[in-house]
Amino acid sequence: MFSLNNILYFQAGLGAMANIFLLFFYTMIILCHRSKPMDMISCQLTFIHTMMCLTGGNVWLTDLLGSLNIVNDFICKATFYINRVMRGLSICITCFLSVFQAVTISPNTSLLAKFKYKLKKYMISSFFYFWSFNLSFSINRIFYTGAYTNMSETNQLKVTKYCSLFPMNYIIRGLILTMTTLRDVFLVGVMMTTSTYMLNILFRHQRQCKHLHSDSHLRASPEKRATQIILLLVVFFVVMYWVDFIISSTSVLLWMYNPVILTVQKFVMNAYPTITPLIQISSDKRIIIQKKCKNYASRYFKKCNFPLI
């Protein structure tokens, strides 16, 4: 279990550092350069993933604070609530990202074309709605989470070393699970629909380019590259999200957490927010160009014996 915990710490640390770097990059792009609407969505998603890595499975905060003997009800409630809110925001923003890209690449003759301007216009309002909805939707975590005690008669469900879920009424438990499932099924359904739509557009575009003998233009298309990355992220997100959802829902319904299964869930929970920034960093040409410019500059200064600032 010690080695598994080390893997979780490494995963959370890698994800946090990659997301913080990406968050700084997108913030600078938005504040100092002419940013794209996609940058606003990516910045939101990066901040959410940073918080997920820090609170996912409570690997970082509760374990760190627990080792300092300062874990209490407030810490457990705060970390569980923040993580649940970020988890909900992650699926909402990822769905919004998929819809936005589908509308962006849609032909001008399609029904989605009329939403291109509206999506950009109401983007900030959409973010406000996503945050308000998930902050209120996850409020139950505050009431049913707290510091773990050794009193067996309370029938607590121990989730981490220092925090646990308190028992709740079967009706309330079923209602929460039903509402969460409906939300997730709807959003995943929208993501899969937009993904299928984007794949259809890409295939049609590829056939047209092959017919016109301009396949090199298709490969160089930034829209195609961005769409492929989003499709990859959506598919990966759907797989990881439902594995996490099945494990957590089954454990809550059976009111039993196996330590090994809990460790697997923590790993799966942090997989998407860890992998996503690495894919974005490796695929964003602006980051790659900046790295190349720095490398060329450093070589030039060394060659000319100029001091590097």
Short mmCIF file of C-alpha atoms in Angstrom, two decimals:
data_model
loop_
_atom_site.label_atom_id
_atom_site.label_comp_id
_atom_site.label_asym_id
_atom_site.label_seq_id
_atom_site.Cartn_x
_atom_site.Cartn_y
_atom_site.Cartn_z
CA MET A 1 0.00 0.00 0.00
CA PHE A 2 2.97 2.28 0.67
CA SER A 3 4.16 1.97 -2.92
CA LEU A 4 0.62 2.59 -4.20
CA ASN A 5 0.42 5.75 -2.12
CA ASN A 6 3.75 6.89 -3.60
CA ILE A 7 2.28 6.41 -7.09
CA LEU A 8 -0.74 8.51 -6.10
CA TYR A 9 1.48 11.26 -4.70
CA PHE A 10 3.59 11.26 -7.87
CA GLN A 11 0.49 11.35 -10.07
CA ALA A 12 -1.08 14.20 -8.09
CA GLY A 13 2.21 16.15 -8.04
CA LEU A 14 2.75 15.73 -11.79
CA GLY A 15 -0.82 16.74 -12.54
CA ALA A 16 -0.69 19.76 -10.24
CA MET A 17 2.60 21.07 -11.69
CA ALA A 18 1.49 20.57 -15.32
CA ASN A 19 -1.85 22.29 -14.68
CA ILE A 20 -0.26 25.19 -12.80
CA PHE A 21 2.15 25.75 -15.69
CA LEU A 22 -0.71 25.62 -18.18
CA LEU A 23 -2.86 27.90 -16.02
CA PHE A 24 -0.07 30.49 -15.93
CA PHE A 25 0.36 30.18 -19.71
CA TYR A 26 -3.35 30.68 -20.49
CA THR A 27 -3.61 33.53 -17.98
CA MET A 28 -0.74 35.34 -19.70
CA ILE A 29 -2.29 34.70 -23.12
CA ILE A 30 -5.67 36.10 -21.98
CA LEU A 31 -4.20 39.15 -20.21
CA CYS A 32 -1.33 40.05 -22.52
CA HIS A 33 -2.21 38.73 -25.96
CA ARG A 34 -5.13 38.40 -28.31
CA SER A 35 -6.72 35.28 -26.91
CA LYS A 36 -9.18 32.95 -28.56
CA PRO A 37 -12.51 31.89 -27.02
CA MET A 38 -11.05 28.39 -26.68
CA ASP A 39 -8.36 29.82 -24.39
CA MET A 40 -11.03 30.95 -21.92
CA ILE A 41 -12.49 27.44 -21.79
CA SER A 42 -9.05 25.84 -21.47
CA CYS A 43 -8.11 28.25 -18.68
CA GLN A 44 -11.25 27.33 -16.74
CA LEU A 45 -10.63 23.62 -17.27
CA THR A 46 -7.00 23.93 -16.20
CA PHE A 47 -7.91 25.69 -12.94
CA ILE A 48 -10.52 23.00 -12.21
CA HIS A 49 -8.00 20.23 -12.89
CA THR A 50 -5.46 21.91 -10.61
CA MET A 51 -7.95 21.84 -7.75
CA MET A 52 -8.90 18.24 -8.58
CA CYS A 53 -5.26 17.15 -8.38
CA LEU A 54 -4.84 18.85 -5.00
CA THR A 55 -8.06 17.46 -3.51
CA GLY A 56 -8.68 14.33 -5.61
CA GLY A 57 -9.14 11.42 -3.24
CA ASN A 58 -7.92 13.85 -0.57
CA VAL A 59 -4.43 12.52 -1.21
CA TRP A 60 -2.72 15.82 -0.63
CA LEU A 61 -4.59 18.01 1.80
CA THR A 62 -6.07 15.64 4.37
CA ASP A 63 -2.99 13.42 4.50
CA LEU A 64 -0.67 16.39 4.82
CA LEU A 65 -2.80 18.13 7.43
CA GLY A 66 -3.44 14.82 9.19
CA SER A 67 0.27 14.28 9.64
CA LEU A 68 0.34 17.67 11.35
CA ASN A 69 -2.60 16.67 13.59
CA ILE A 70 -4.79 19.53 12.39
CA VAL A 71 -7.48 17.59 10.52
CA ASN A 72 -10.98 18.37 11.75
CA ASP A 73 -14.53 18.39 10.47
CA PHE A 74 -14.03 21.67 8.61
CA ILE A 75 -10.98 20.41 6.68
CA CYS A 76 -12.74 17.20 5.67
CA LYS A 77 -15.94 18.97 4.67
CA ALA A 78 -14.03 21.62 2.68
CA THR A 79 -11.80 19.19 0.77
CA PHE A 80 -14.63 16.76 -0.04
CA TYR A 81 -16.95 19.59 -1.08
CA ILE A 82 -14.34 21.32 -3.27
CA ASN A 83 -13.41 18.05 -4.95
CA ARG A 84 -17.04 17.18 -5.66
CA VAL A 85 -17.70 20.66 -7.08
CA MET A 86 -14.60 20.44 -9.28
CA ARG A 87 -15.61 16.98 -10.45
CA GLY A 88 -18.99 18.31 -11.56
CA LEU A 89 -17.41 21.36 -13.19
CA SER A 90 -14.97 19.12 -15.04
CA ILE A 91 -17.72 17.21 -16.83
CA CYS A 92 -19.67 20.43 -17.50
CA ILE A 93 -16.72 22.35 -18.97
CA THR A 94 -15.51 19.33 -20.95
CA CYS A 95 -18.99 19.00 -22.41
CA PHE A 96 -19.05 22.72 -23.19
CA LEU A 97 -15.63 22.41 -24.85
CA SER A 98 -16.89 19.58 -27.05
CA VAL A 99 -20.03 21.53 -28.04
CA PHE A 100 -18.03 24.70 -28.72
CA GLN A 101 -15.60 22.90 -31.02
CA ALA A 102 -18.45 21.13 -32.85
CA VAL A 103 -20.14 24.49 -33.49
CA THR A 104 -16.82 26.08 -34.50
CA ILE A 105 -16.02 23.56 -37.23
CA SER A 106 -19.59 23.18 -38.45
CA PRO A 107 -20.22 24.33 -42.06
CA ASN A 108 -21.95 27.66 -42.57
CA THR A 109 -24.91 25.85 -44.11
CA SER A 110 -25.55 23.67 -41.04
CA LEU A 111 -28.08 24.33 -38.29
CA LEU A 112 -25.27 24.82 -35.75
CA ALA A 113 -23.76 27.71 -37.70
CA LYS A 114 -26.21 30.21 -36.21
CA PHE A 115 -24.92 29.40 -32.71
CA LYS A 116 -21.30 30.40 -33.46
CA TYR A 117 -21.78 34.00 -32.41
CA LYS A 118 -24.19 33.19 -29.57
CA LEU A 119 -21.78 30.75 -27.89
CA LYS A 120 -19.02 33.35 -27.84
CA LYS A 121 -21.42 36.04 -26.60
CA TYR A 122 -22.81 34.00 -23.71
CA MET A 123 -19.61 32.18 -22.73
CA ILE A 124 -19.12 34.09 -19.46
CA SER A 125 -22.78 33.59 -18.57
CA SER A 126 -22.36 29.85 -19.21
CA PHE A 127 -19.39 29.70 -16.84
CA PHE A 128 -21.40 31.51 -14.17
CA TYR A 129 -24.25 29.03 -14.57
CA PHE A 130 -21.92 26.00 -14.39
CA TRP A 131 -20.31 27.27 -11.19
CA SER A 132 -23.63 28.19 -9.54
CA PHE A 133 -25.20 24.86 -10.45
CA ASN A 134 -22.34 22.71 -9.17
CA LEU A 135 -21.80 24.74 -6.00
CA SER A 136 -25.43 24.16 -5.07
CA PHE A 137 -25.66 20.61 -6.46
CA SER A 138 -22.81 19.32 -4.28
CA ILE A 139 -23.95 21.00 -1.04
CA ASN A 140 -24.89 17.62 0.46
CA ARG A 141 -21.18 16.83 0.94
CA ILE A 142 -21.00 19.43 3.68
CA PHE A 143 -23.66 17.66 5.75
CA TYR A 144 -22.55 14.06 5.25
CA THR A 145 -18.77 14.38 5.52
CA GLY A 146 -16.55 14.85 8.54
CA ALA A 147 -13.49 13.72 10.47
CA TYR A 148 -13.27 9.98 11.14
CA THR A 149 -13.85 8.74 14.71
CA ASN A 150 -13.32 5.32 16.22
CA MET A 151 -16.93 5.03 17.37
CA SER A 152 -18.17 1.95 15.52
CA GLU A 153 -21.79 2.56 16.37
CA THR A 154 -21.93 5.58 14.07
CA ASN A 155 -21.53 3.28 11.02
CA GLN A 156 -19.20 5.69 9.23
CA LEU A 157 -17.86 4.93 5.77
CA LYS A 158 -14.11 5.56 6.00
CA VAL A 159 -12.95 7.13 2.73
CA THR A 160 -9.49 8.36 3.75
CA LYS A 161 -7.30 7.85 6.78
CA TYR A 162 -8.77 10.88 8.51
CA CYS A 163 -12.15 11.54 6.85
CA SER A 164 -15.36 9.58 6.39
CA LEU A 165 -18.92 9.75 5.09
CA PHE A 166 -21.68 9.79 7.67
CA PRO A 167 -24.68 7.46 7.27
CA MET A 168 -27.63 8.90 5.40
CA ASN A 169 -31.20 7.87 4.79
CA TYR A 170 -31.71 5.34 1.97
CA ILE A 171 -34.15 7.68 0.25
CA ILE A 172 -31.72 10.61 0.37
CA ARG A 173 -28.88 8.39 -0.79
CA GLY A 174 -30.94 7.08 -3.71
CA LEU A 175 -32.14 10.59 -4.62
CA ILE A 176 -28.59 11.97 -4.71
CA LEU A 177 -27.38 9.03 -6.80
CA THR A 178 -30.32 9.36 -9.22
CA MET A 179 -29.81 13.10 -9.74
CA THR A 180 -26.06 12.66 -10.23
CA THR A 181 -26.61 9.83 -12.70
CA LEU A 182 -29.14 11.83 -14.72
CA ARG A 183 -26.78 14.81 -14.92
CA ASP A 184 -23.82 12.69 -15.94
CA VAL A 185 -25.74 10.60 -18.49
CA PHE A 186 -27.10 13.77 -20.12
CA LEU A 187 -23.70 15.50 -20.34
CA VAL A 188 -21.87 12.38 -21.53
CA GLY A 189 -24.63 11.87 -24.10
CA VAL A 190 -24.10 15.41 -25.39
CA MET A 191 -20.34 14.81 -25.56
CA MET A 192 -20.74 11.58 -27.50
CA THR A 193 -23.22 13.22 -29.89
CA THR A 194 -20.92 16.18 -30.62
CA SER A 195 -17.94 13.82 -30.94
CA THR A 196 -19.80 11.74 -33.52
CA TYR A 197 -20.75 14.94 -35.36
CA MET A 198 -17.12 16.14 -35.40
CA LEU A 199 -15.86 12.76 -36.63
CA ASN A 200 -18.40 12.91 -39.44
CA ILE A 201 -17.20 16.38 -40.46
CA LEU A 202 -13.55 15.28 -40.37
CA PHE A 203 -14.23 12.23 -42.55
CA ARG A 204 -16.18 14.28 -45.08
CA HIS A 205 -13.45 16.92 -45.12
CA GLN A 206 -10.80 14.26 -45.63
CA ARG A 207 -12.67 12.73 -48.55
CA GLN A 208 -13.05 16.13 -50.19
CA CYS A 209 -9.36 16.94 -49.76
CA LYS A 210 -8.31 13.58 -51.19
CA HIS A 211 -10.61 14.18 -54.12
CA LEU A 212 -8.97 17.56 -54.70
CA HIS A 213 -5.47 16.09 -54.12
CA SER A 214 -4.81 18.48 -51.22
CA ASP A 215 -4.26 16.08 -48.36
CA SER A 216 -1.29 18.12 -47.15
CA HIS A 217 -3.64 21.03 -46.51
CA LEU A 218 -5.84 18.80 -44.37
CA ARG A 219 -2.91 17.66 -42.28
CA ALA A 220 -1.91 21.27 -41.67
CA SER A 221 -5.41 22.38 -40.71
CA PRO A 222 -5.45 23.78 -37.15
CA GLU A 223 -9.16 23.05 -36.90
CA LYS A 224 -8.55 19.38 -37.60
CA ARG A 225 -5.70 19.21 -35.11
CA ALA A 226 -7.75 20.91 -32.38
CA THR A 227 -10.73 18.66 -33.11
CA GLN A 228 -8.61 15.51 -32.90
CA ILE A 229 -7.21 16.60 -29.53
CA ILE A 230 -10.67 17.36 -28.17
CA LEU A 231 -12.00 14.02 -29.41
CA LEU A 232 -9.10 12.25 -27.69
CA LEU A 233 -9.76 14.12 -24.43
CA VAL A 234 -13.50 13.45 -24.59
CA VAL A 235 -13.08 9.70 -25.14
CA PHE A 236 -10.49 9.45 -22.38
CA PHE A 237 -12.66 11.53 -20.06
CA VAL A 238 -15.77 9.40 -20.66
CA VAL A 239 -13.90 6.15 -19.91
CA MET A 240 -12.19 7.45 -16.74
CA TYR A 241 -15.28 9.25 -15.51
CA TRP A 242 -17.56 6.24 -15.71
CA VAL A 243 -15.01 3.92 -14.08
CA ASP A 244 -14.80 6.40 -11.21
CA PHE A 245 -18.57 6.82 -11.10
CA ILE A 246 -19.25 3.06 -11.01
CA ILE A 247 -16.73 2.48 -8.21
CA SER A 248 -17.94 5.39 -6.06
CA SER A 249 -21.65 4.68 -6.61
CA THR A 250 -21.29 0.97 -5.85
CA SER A 251 -19.29 1.70 -2.71
CA VAL A 252 -21.83 4.21 -1.43
CA LEU A 253 -24.79 1.94 -2.20
CA LEU A 254 -23.14 -1.04 -0.48
CA TRP A 255 -21.72 1.29 2.18
CA MET A 256 -18.34 -0.43 1.97
CA TYR A 257 -14.94 0.71 0.70
CA ASN A 258 -12.20 -1.83 0.00
CA PRO A 259 -8.74 -0.19 0.47
CA VAL A 260 -7.44 -1.54 -2.84
CA ILE A 261 -10.56 -0.43 -4.74
CA LEU A 262 -10.35 2.97 -3.04
CA THR A 263 -6.74 3.34 -4.21
CA VAL A 264 -7.74 2.41 -7.76
CA GLN A 265 -10.53 4.98 -7.64
CA LYS A 266 -8.12 7.69 -6.51
CA PHE A 267 -5.79 6.82 -9.39
CA VAL A 268 -8.64 6.87 -11.93
CA MET A 269 -10.03 10.10 -10.46
CA ASN A 270 -6.73 11.92 -11.04
CA ALA A 271 -5.94 10.29 -14.41
CA TYR A 272 -7.91 12.74 -16.56
CA PRO A 273 -6.74 15.98 -14.85
CA THR A 274 -3.16 14.68 -15.00
CA ILE A 275 -3.09 13.54 -18.64
CA THR A 276 -5.07 16.48 -20.08
CA PRO A 277 -2.47 19.25 -19.45
CA LEU A 278 0.34 17.03 -20.77
CA ILE A 279 -1.59 16.55 -24.03
CA GLN A 280 -2.36 20.27 -24.24
CA ILE A 281 1.25 21.28 -23.59
CA SER A 282 2.59 18.88 -26.22
CA SER A 283 0.01 19.91 -28.82
CA ASP A 284 -0.27 23.70 -28.37
CA LYS A 285 2.00 25.24 -31.01
CA ARG A 286 2.25 28.51 -29.08
CA ILE A 287 3.98 26.71 -26.21
CA ILE A 288 6.21 24.75 -28.59
CA ILE A 289 7.20 27.91 -30.49
CA GLN A 290 8.04 29.72 -27.25
CA LYS A 291 10.23 26.80 -26.18
CA LYS A 292 12.05 26.83 -29.54
CA CYS A 293 12.58 30.59 -29.37
CA LYS A 294 14.09 30.27 -25.90
CA ASN A 295 16.37 27.47 -27.09
CA TYR A 296 17.54 29.48 -30.11
CA ALA A 297 18.07 32.55 -27.93
CA SER A 298 20.12 30.65 -25.36
CA ARG A 299 22.28 29.11 -28.12
CA TYR A 300 22.82 32.53 -29.70
CA PHE A 301 23.84 34.14 -26.42
CA LYS A 302 26.22 31.30 -25.61
CA LYS A 303 27.74 31.48 -29.09
CA CYS A 304 28.29 35.23 -28.78
CA ASN A 305 29.45 34.94 -25.14
CA PHE A 306 26.66 37.24 -23.94
CA PRO A 307 25.49 36.86 -20.33
CA LEU A 308 22.02 35.37 -19.95
CA ILE A 309 19.66 37.40 -17.78
#
